[in-house]
Short mmCIF file of C-alpha atoms in Angstrom, two decimals:
data_model
loop_
_atom_site.label_atom_id
_atom_site.label_comp_id
_atom_site.label_asym_id
_atom_site.label_seq_id
_atom_site.Cartn_x
_atom_site.Cartn_y
_atom_site.Cartn_z
CA MET A 249 28.27 -5.66 -12.05
CA THR A 250 26.48 -8.57 -13.73
CA THR A 251 27.82 -12.07 -13.20
CA THR A 252 27.02 -15.69 -14.08
CA ILE A 253 23.68 -17.38 -13.48
CA SER A 254 23.04 -18.30 -9.85
CA SER A 255 23.41 -22.06 -9.55
CA ALA A 256 21.26 -22.13 -6.39
CA THR A 257 18.46 -20.28 -8.16
CA ALA A 258 18.69 -22.50 -11.22
CA ALA A 259 18.73 -25.63 -9.04
CA ALA A 260 15.59 -24.55 -7.21
CA ASP A 261 13.87 -23.68 -10.49
CA SER A 262 14.72 -27.10 -11.92
CA LEU A 263 12.55 -28.74 -9.23
CA ILE A 264 9.40 -26.97 -10.43
CA ASP A 265 6.96 -29.14 -12.39
CA PRO A 266 7.85 -28.74 -16.11
CA CYS A 267 4.17 -28.15 -16.89
CA HIS A 268 3.86 -25.28 -14.42
CA PRO A 269 3.48 -21.93 -16.21
CA PHE A 270 6.65 -20.56 -14.62
CA SER A 271 8.64 -23.47 -16.04
CA VAL A 272 7.13 -22.66 -19.42
CA HIS A 273 8.18 -19.05 -18.94
CA LEU A 274 11.74 -20.05 -18.10
CA ARG A 275 12.03 -22.14 -21.26
CA GLU A 276 10.70 -19.28 -23.35
CA VAL A 277 13.16 -16.87 -21.73
CA ALA A 278 16.02 -19.28 -22.44
CA ALA A 279 14.95 -19.50 -26.10
CA VAL A 280 14.88 -15.72 -26.40
CA GLU A 281 18.31 -15.38 -24.81
CA ALA A 282 19.78 -18.09 -27.02
CA ALA A 283 18.44 -16.40 -30.14
CA SER A 284 19.52 -12.89 -29.12
CA PRO A 285 21.53 -12.33 -25.91
CA HIS A 286 20.30 -9.42 -23.84
CA ARG A 287 22.50 -6.45 -24.65
CA ALA A 288 24.18 -4.93 -21.61
CA TRP A 289 23.84 -1.24 -20.83
CA THR A 290 26.69 1.05 -21.87
CA PRO A 291 27.14 4.77 -21.19
CA ALA A 292 26.32 5.41 -24.86
CA ASP A 293 22.72 4.36 -24.06
CA GLY A 294 22.28 7.29 -21.73
CA PRO A 295 20.65 6.88 -18.31
CA MET A 296 18.74 3.72 -17.54
CA PRO A 297 15.02 4.39 -17.08
CA ALA A 298 13.06 4.58 -13.87
CA LEU A 299 10.16 2.12 -13.64
CA TYR A 300 6.99 1.75 -11.63
CA LEU A 301 5.56 -1.74 -11.73
CA SER A 302 2.59 -3.54 -10.27
CA HIS A 303 4.36 -6.48 -8.69
CA GLY A 304 1.60 -9.04 -8.27
CA ALA A 305 1.75 -12.05 -5.94
CA PRO A 306 2.53 -15.77 -6.30
CA PRO A 307 -0.34 -16.20 -8.82
CA THR A 308 1.73 -14.03 -11.16
CA PHE A 309 3.88 -17.13 -11.66
CA GLU A 310 0.74 -18.83 -13.01
CA ASP A 311 -0.08 -16.08 -15.52
CA LEU A 312 1.80 -16.63 -18.79
CA GLU A 313 0.55 -13.42 -20.35
CA TRP A 314 1.62 -11.23 -17.43
CA MET A 315 5.01 -12.93 -17.18
CA SER A 316 5.54 -12.44 -20.90
CA GLN A 317 4.64 -8.75 -20.58
CA LEU A 318 7.11 -8.24 -17.76
CA HIS A 319 9.94 -10.07 -19.49
CA THR A 320 9.33 -8.39 -22.86
CA TRP A 321 9.48 -5.05 -21.06
CA SER A 322 12.84 -5.91 -19.48
CA ARG A 323 14.22 -7.06 -22.85
CA ALA A 324 13.10 -3.82 -24.49
CA LEU A 325 15.63 -2.01 -22.31
CA PRO A 326 19.39 -2.54 -22.04
CA LYS A 327 20.37 -5.02 -19.35
CA PRO A 328 21.16 -2.94 -16.25
CA ARG A 329 24.40 -3.11 -14.31
CA ALA A 330 22.41 -3.17 -11.06
CA ILE A 331 18.84 -2.73 -9.81
CA LEU A 332 17.67 -0.53 -6.94
CA ILE A 333 14.07 -1.23 -5.96
CA VAL A 334 11.67 0.39 -3.50
CA SER A 335 8.87 -1.98 -2.50
CA ALA A 336 5.50 -1.33 -0.91
CA HIS A 337 6.23 -4.13 1.55
CA TRP A 338 9.00 -2.46 3.51
CA GLU A 339 8.02 0.73 5.30
CA SER A 340 10.34 2.30 7.87
CA GLU A 341 10.80 5.55 9.73
CA SER A 342 14.31 6.03 8.37
CA ILE A 343 15.86 4.89 5.11
CA GLY A 344 17.06 1.32 5.18
CA ILE A 345 18.74 -0.98 2.69
CA THR A 346 18.69 -4.75 2.55
CA SER A 347 21.77 -6.76 3.38
CA THR A 348 24.76 -6.44 1.08
CA ARG A 349 25.58 -10.05 1.89
CA ALA A 350 23.81 -13.21 0.77
CA THR A 351 20.53 -13.32 2.72
CA ASP A 352 17.37 -15.40 2.48
CA LEU A 353 14.37 -13.97 0.69
CA VAL A 354 11.39 -12.67 2.64
CA TYR A 355 8.31 -14.79 1.89
CA ASP A 356 5.83 -12.18 3.09
CA PHE A 357 2.65 -13.83 1.84
CA GLY A 358 0.43 -16.60 3.09
CA GLY A 359 -1.94 -19.30 1.90
CA PHE A 360 -0.14 -20.26 -1.31
CA ALA A 361 1.35 -23.52 -2.56
CA ASP A 362 4.53 -24.74 -0.88
CA MET A 363 6.55 -24.32 -4.07
CA TYR A 364 6.46 -20.53 -3.73
CA TYR A 365 8.19 -20.70 -0.35
CA ARG A 366 11.00 -22.76 -1.89
CA MET A 367 11.75 -20.29 -4.67
CA ARG A 368 15.15 -18.64 -4.66
CA TYR A 369 16.60 -15.50 -6.20
CA ASP A 370 20.29 -15.48 -5.32
CA THR A 371 21.63 -12.34 -6.95
CA PRO A 372 25.24 -11.09 -6.72
CA GLU A 373 26.13 -9.13 -3.61
CA PRO A 374 25.21 -5.45 -4.10
CA ALA A 375 27.97 -3.82 -2.03
CA GLU A 376 29.02 -1.54 -4.91
CA LEU A 377 25.43 -0.42 -5.43
CA ALA A 378 25.01 0.22 -1.71
CA ALA A 379 28.05 2.50 -1.81
CA GLN A 380 26.55 4.35 -4.78
CA VAL A 381 23.29 4.86 -2.88
CA LEU A 382 25.14 6.25 0.14
CA SER A 383 27.10 8.59 -2.12
CA VAL A 384 23.95 10.38 -3.33
CA MET A 385 22.41 10.81 0.10
CA PRO A 386 23.04 14.02 2.07
CA ASP A 387 25.28 13.76 5.14
CA SER A 388 22.25 14.46 7.33
CA GLU A 389 20.42 11.37 6.03
CA GLN A 390 21.23 8.19 7.92
CA VAL A 391 20.91 5.00 5.92
CA PHE A 392 20.84 1.74 7.86
CA GLU A 393 21.84 -1.61 6.41
CA HIS A 394 19.59 -4.40 7.72
CA ARG A 395 22.06 -7.27 7.69
CA HIS A 396 19.45 -9.99 8.17
CA ARG A 397 16.87 -8.69 5.72
CA GLY A 398 16.62 -10.01 2.17
CA LEU A 399 14.38 -8.98 -0.68
CA ASP A 400 10.62 -9.13 -0.04
CA HIS A 401 8.13 -10.35 -2.64
CA GLY A 402 7.51 -6.83 -3.92
CA ALA A 403 11.12 -6.94 -5.11
CA TRP A 404 12.11 -10.51 -5.89
CA LEU A 405 8.84 -11.70 -7.40
CA PRO A 406 8.67 -9.35 -10.42
CA LEU A 407 12.44 -9.39 -10.88
CA LYS A 408 12.49 -13.19 -10.94
CA VAL A 409 10.09 -12.99 -13.88
CA MET A 410 11.90 -10.14 -15.63
CA TYR A 411 15.50 -11.24 -14.97
CA PRO A 412 15.23 -14.93 -14.01
CA ASP A 413 18.95 -15.65 -14.38
CA ALA A 414 19.51 -13.78 -11.09
CA ASP A 415 22.79 -12.40 -12.45
CA ILE A 416 22.25 -8.70 -11.67
CA PRO A 417 22.98 -7.21 -8.21
CA VAL A 418 19.76 -6.09 -6.53
CA LEU A 419 19.42 -3.82 -3.52
CA GLN A 420 16.13 -2.91 -1.87
CA LEU A 421 15.52 0.50 -0.36
CA SER A 422 12.84 0.95 2.28
CA LEU A 423 9.85 3.24 1.89
CA PRO A 424 10.62 5.82 4.61
CA THR A 425 7.45 7.89 4.41
CA SER A 426 4.00 8.08 2.82
CA ASN A 427 4.51 11.77 2.06
CA ALA A 428 4.46 12.03 -1.73
CA SER A 429 6.62 15.17 -1.92
CA ARG A 430 9.34 13.61 0.24
CA LEU A 431 9.33 10.47 -1.90
CA LEU A 432 9.61 12.62 -5.02
CA ALA A 433 12.67 14.28 -3.46
CA LEU A 434 14.12 10.87 -2.56
CA GLY A 435 13.75 9.75 -6.15
CA GLU A 436 15.49 12.92 -7.30
CA ARG A 437 18.50 12.05 -5.14
CA LEU A 438 18.64 8.63 -6.78
CA ARG A 439 18.55 10.10 -10.31
CA PRO A 440 22.36 10.11 -10.82
CA LEU A 441 22.47 6.33 -10.34
CA ARG A 442 20.64 5.89 -13.64
CA GLU A 443 23.63 7.45 -15.42
CA GLN A 444 25.75 4.60 -14.03
CA GLY A 445 23.54 1.88 -15.50
CA VAL A 446 21.33 1.36 -12.44
CA LEU A 447 17.67 0.54 -13.02
CA VAL A 448 15.58 2.38 -10.40
CA VAL A 449 12.25 0.68 -9.68
CA GLY A 450 9.23 1.65 -7.61
CA SER A 451 7.22 -1.50 -6.89
CA GLY A 452 3.58 -1.43 -5.81
CA PHE A 453 0.18 -2.11 -7.40
CA MET A 454 -1.83 0.53 -9.24
CA THR A 455 -4.91 -0.51 -7.29
CA HIS A 456 -4.75 -2.69 -4.20
CA GLY A 457 -8.15 -2.84 -2.52
CA LEU A 458 -7.93 -6.55 -1.78
CA GLN A 459 -10.65 -6.49 0.85
CA TYR A 460 -13.09 -4.95 -1.63
CA VAL A 461 -12.57 -7.46 -4.46
CA ASP A 462 -15.47 -9.85 -5.08
CA TRP A 463 -13.50 -13.09 -4.92
CA SER A 464 -16.48 -15.06 -6.22
CA ARG A 465 -16.18 -13.03 -9.46
CA PRO A 466 -12.48 -12.15 -9.78
CA ASP A 467 -12.88 -11.42 -13.50
CA VAL A 468 -15.16 -8.44 -12.74
CA VAL A 469 -13.33 -5.10 -12.51
CA PRO A 470 -14.84 -2.97 -9.72
CA GLY A 471 -15.79 0.58 -10.62
CA TRP A 472 -13.40 2.03 -8.04
CA SER A 473 -10.47 0.12 -9.56
CA LYS A 474 -11.28 1.22 -13.09
CA GLU A 475 -11.88 4.85 -12.12
CA PHE A 476 -8.68 5.16 -10.09
CA ASP A 477 -6.63 3.55 -12.87
CA LEU A 478 -8.11 5.90 -15.49
CA TRP A 479 -7.40 8.92 -13.30
CA ALA A 480 -3.80 7.84 -12.63
CA GLY A 481 -3.18 6.85 -16.23
CA ASP A 482 -4.45 10.19 -17.51
CA ALA A 483 -2.35 12.22 -15.05
CA LEU A 484 0.75 10.15 -15.80
CA HIS A 485 0.41 10.50 -19.55
CA ARG A 486 -0.05 14.24 -19.21
CA GLY A 487 2.94 14.47 -16.87
CA ASP A 488 0.70 16.13 -14.28
CA VAL A 489 2.80 15.59 -11.18
CA GLU A 490 0.84 18.20 -9.26
CA GLU A 491 -2.38 16.21 -9.75
CA LEU A 492 -0.68 13.02 -8.60
CA LEU A 493 0.87 14.68 -5.54
CA HIS A 494 -2.65 15.64 -4.41
CA PHE A 495 -4.02 12.12 -4.87
CA ARG A 496 -5.51 12.00 -1.37
CA GLY A 497 -8.03 14.68 -2.26
CA ARG A 498 -8.41 14.19 -6.00
CA ALA A 499 -8.19 10.49 -6.88
CA PRO A 500 -11.59 8.84 -7.40
CA GLY A 501 -12.19 5.66 -5.44
CA LEU A 502 -9.07 6.11 -3.30
CA ARG A 503 -10.73 4.70 -0.18
CA TYR A 504 -11.27 1.39 -1.98
CA ALA A 505 -8.37 1.38 -4.43
CA HIS A 506 -5.82 2.10 -1.69
CA PRO A 507 -7.17 1.64 1.85
CA SER A 508 -3.52 2.19 2.77
CA VAL A 509 -1.33 4.00 0.27
CA GLU A 510 1.97 2.10 0.33
CA HIS A 511 1.24 0.33 -2.98
CA PHE A 512 0.72 3.66 -4.75
CA THR A 513 3.41 5.88 -3.24
CA PRO A 514 6.49 4.07 -4.69
CA LEU A 515 5.33 5.74 -7.90
CA PHE A 516 6.71 9.04 -6.58
CA VAL A 517 10.21 7.60 -6.19
CA THR A 518 10.01 6.61 -9.85
CA LEU A 519 8.83 10.05 -10.95
CA GLY A 520 11.49 11.78 -8.84
CA ALA A 521 14.22 9.64 -10.38
CA ALA A 522 13.06 10.61 -13.88
CA THR A 523 15.06 13.18 -15.81
CA ASP A 524 11.93 15.30 -16.17
CA PRO A 525 9.02 14.09 -14.01
CA GLU A 526 6.59 16.31 -15.92
CA VAL A 527 7.11 14.53 -19.23
CA GLY A 528 4.40 11.92 -19.81
CA VAL A 529 5.25 8.30 -19.10
CA GLN A 530 5.29 5.30 -21.42
CA THR A 531 2.84 2.64 -20.23
CA ALA A 532 4.39 -0.80 -20.60
CA ILE A 533 1.61 -2.94 -19.07
CA ASP A 534 -2.03 -2.18 -18.43
CA GLY A 535 -5.23 -4.12 -17.81
CA PHE A 536 -6.53 -5.83 -14.69
CA VAL A 537 -5.98 -9.01 -12.75
CA MET A 538 -8.42 -10.16 -10.06
CA GLY A 539 -10.09 -6.77 -10.43
CA LEU A 540 -6.89 -4.86 -9.65
CA ALA A 541 -5.13 -2.53 -12.09
CA LYS A 542 -1.67 -3.76 -13.05
CA ARG A 543 -0.63 -0.55 -14.85
CA SER A 544 3.15 -0.30 -15.03
CA PHE A 545 5.25 2.31 -16.76
CA ASP A 546 8.68 3.74 -17.30
CA ARG A 547 10.17 7.17 -17.69
CA ALA A 548 12.70 6.83 -20.50
CA ARG A 549 12.68 8.44 -23.90
CA SER A 550 14.22 5.36 -25.51
CA TRP A 551 11.69 2.70 -24.45
CA VAL A 552 9.59 2.84 -27.64
CA ASP A 553 12.68 2.64 -29.83
CA TYR A 554 13.89 -0.47 -28.03
CA ALA A 555 10.47 -2.11 -27.77
CA ALA A 556 9.48 -2.05 -31.42
CA LYS A 557 12.45 -4.13 -32.48
CA ALA A 558 12.83 -6.31 -29.41
CA THR A 559 9.22 -7.45 -29.35
CA VAL A 560 9.34 -8.77 -32.91
CA GLU A 561 12.60 -10.62 -32.38
CA GLU A 562 11.51 -12.10 -29.09
CA ALA A 563 8.13 -13.19 -30.40
CA ALA A 564 9.82 -15.10 -33.23
CA ALA A 565 12.34 -16.72 -30.89
CA MET A 566 9.69 -17.79 -28.40
CA ILE A 567 7.75 -20.04 -30.79
CA PRO A 568 9.47 -23.44 -31.25
CA ASP A 569 9.10 -25.45 -34.45
CA ASP A 570 7.15 -28.20 -32.70
CA ALA A 571 4.61 -25.87 -31.09
CA THR A 572 1.78 -27.80 -29.47
CA ILE A 573 -1.10 -27.20 -27.11
CA VAL A 574 -0.87 -29.30 -23.97
CA THR A 575 -3.25 -29.42 -21.03
CA CYS A 576 -1.25 -30.10 -17.88
CA SER A 577 -2.40 -31.26 -14.47
CA TYR A 578 -3.07 -27.65 -13.43
CA ARG A 579 -6.04 -25.41 -14.12
CA TRP A 580 -4.30 -23.76 -17.05
CA THR A 581 -4.06 -24.71 -20.70
CA VAL A 582 -0.40 -24.20 -21.56
CA ILE A 583 0.50 -23.36 -25.13
CA ARG A 584 3.77 -24.68 -26.64
CA ALA A 585 4.46 -25.92 -23.13
CA CYS A 586 5.51 -29.36 -22.19
CA SER A 587 6.39 -31.30 -25.30
CA ALA A 588 10.09 -30.40 -25.30
CA ALA A 589 10.37 -30.76 -21.54
CA VAL A 590 8.91 -34.23 -21.24
CA GLN A 591 10.38 -35.90 -24.34
#
């Protein structure tokens, strides 16, 4: 299903200041790809994994470490034939899918720099993937295509960091309920897609109590955020699905970590899509940003095997011979950043 790099996406990216961290990220990604092209999934790899990721917001494009973590994670896995993603930012009473035709992105955030509303992520049309999704749904389940809806930031933002070439078909599935057991069952229906090279992704944020963050001290991790993350991480690593299903009554700090639960519940789609939900997960990213837990994980037995080799190769490819430290006109100090771009 993969195709050539989207020229519209590349053209929009070329207008970003070369000293901006996302431009730095794109150059590093290009260096990695040039040194070792991302190997495409084949049936011999077995099923693609199911992921849960904390998707961030426009400031993610300003965080070199987080972007590197996301991209390294994607490179540690075979390149998928297609991506099906369930985002916290599209809730509906019935199951919906985004348009299978070229459609504008949804810029469902406010108060950020204009450049983030000009970003593009023009992926190949996902009609084949949409047909695969319909094929695994029971006849009694109606699935509606929203012809004028594109990907929201819970989908396109992390994928633009992980797969910036925009050459993989992406389809977004709505979050049709907050009932954890029903979402687990939905994920189970999607499980066969992984055997066809489809990456199934639940996109949320491990803690999301934005209104309870002390924005005057964003580096301080609130107790509720830390406690909820520790509880979730422990249950996930033990494969304790029963504990997770009862999060409303058992999770510490839930009132503050998730005043509404849509950023947590995509996790159950991921677990349902796993071959065995009760096998412990592999954490790919942990830590905190602005006091919120960015824990992300996958359910795939092969992740560690891929990661050990890929990380070393990518780290070597990402450091150019003329590495320098350059302070740009932003708040950030960018390492090995602008010298090649501005010469």
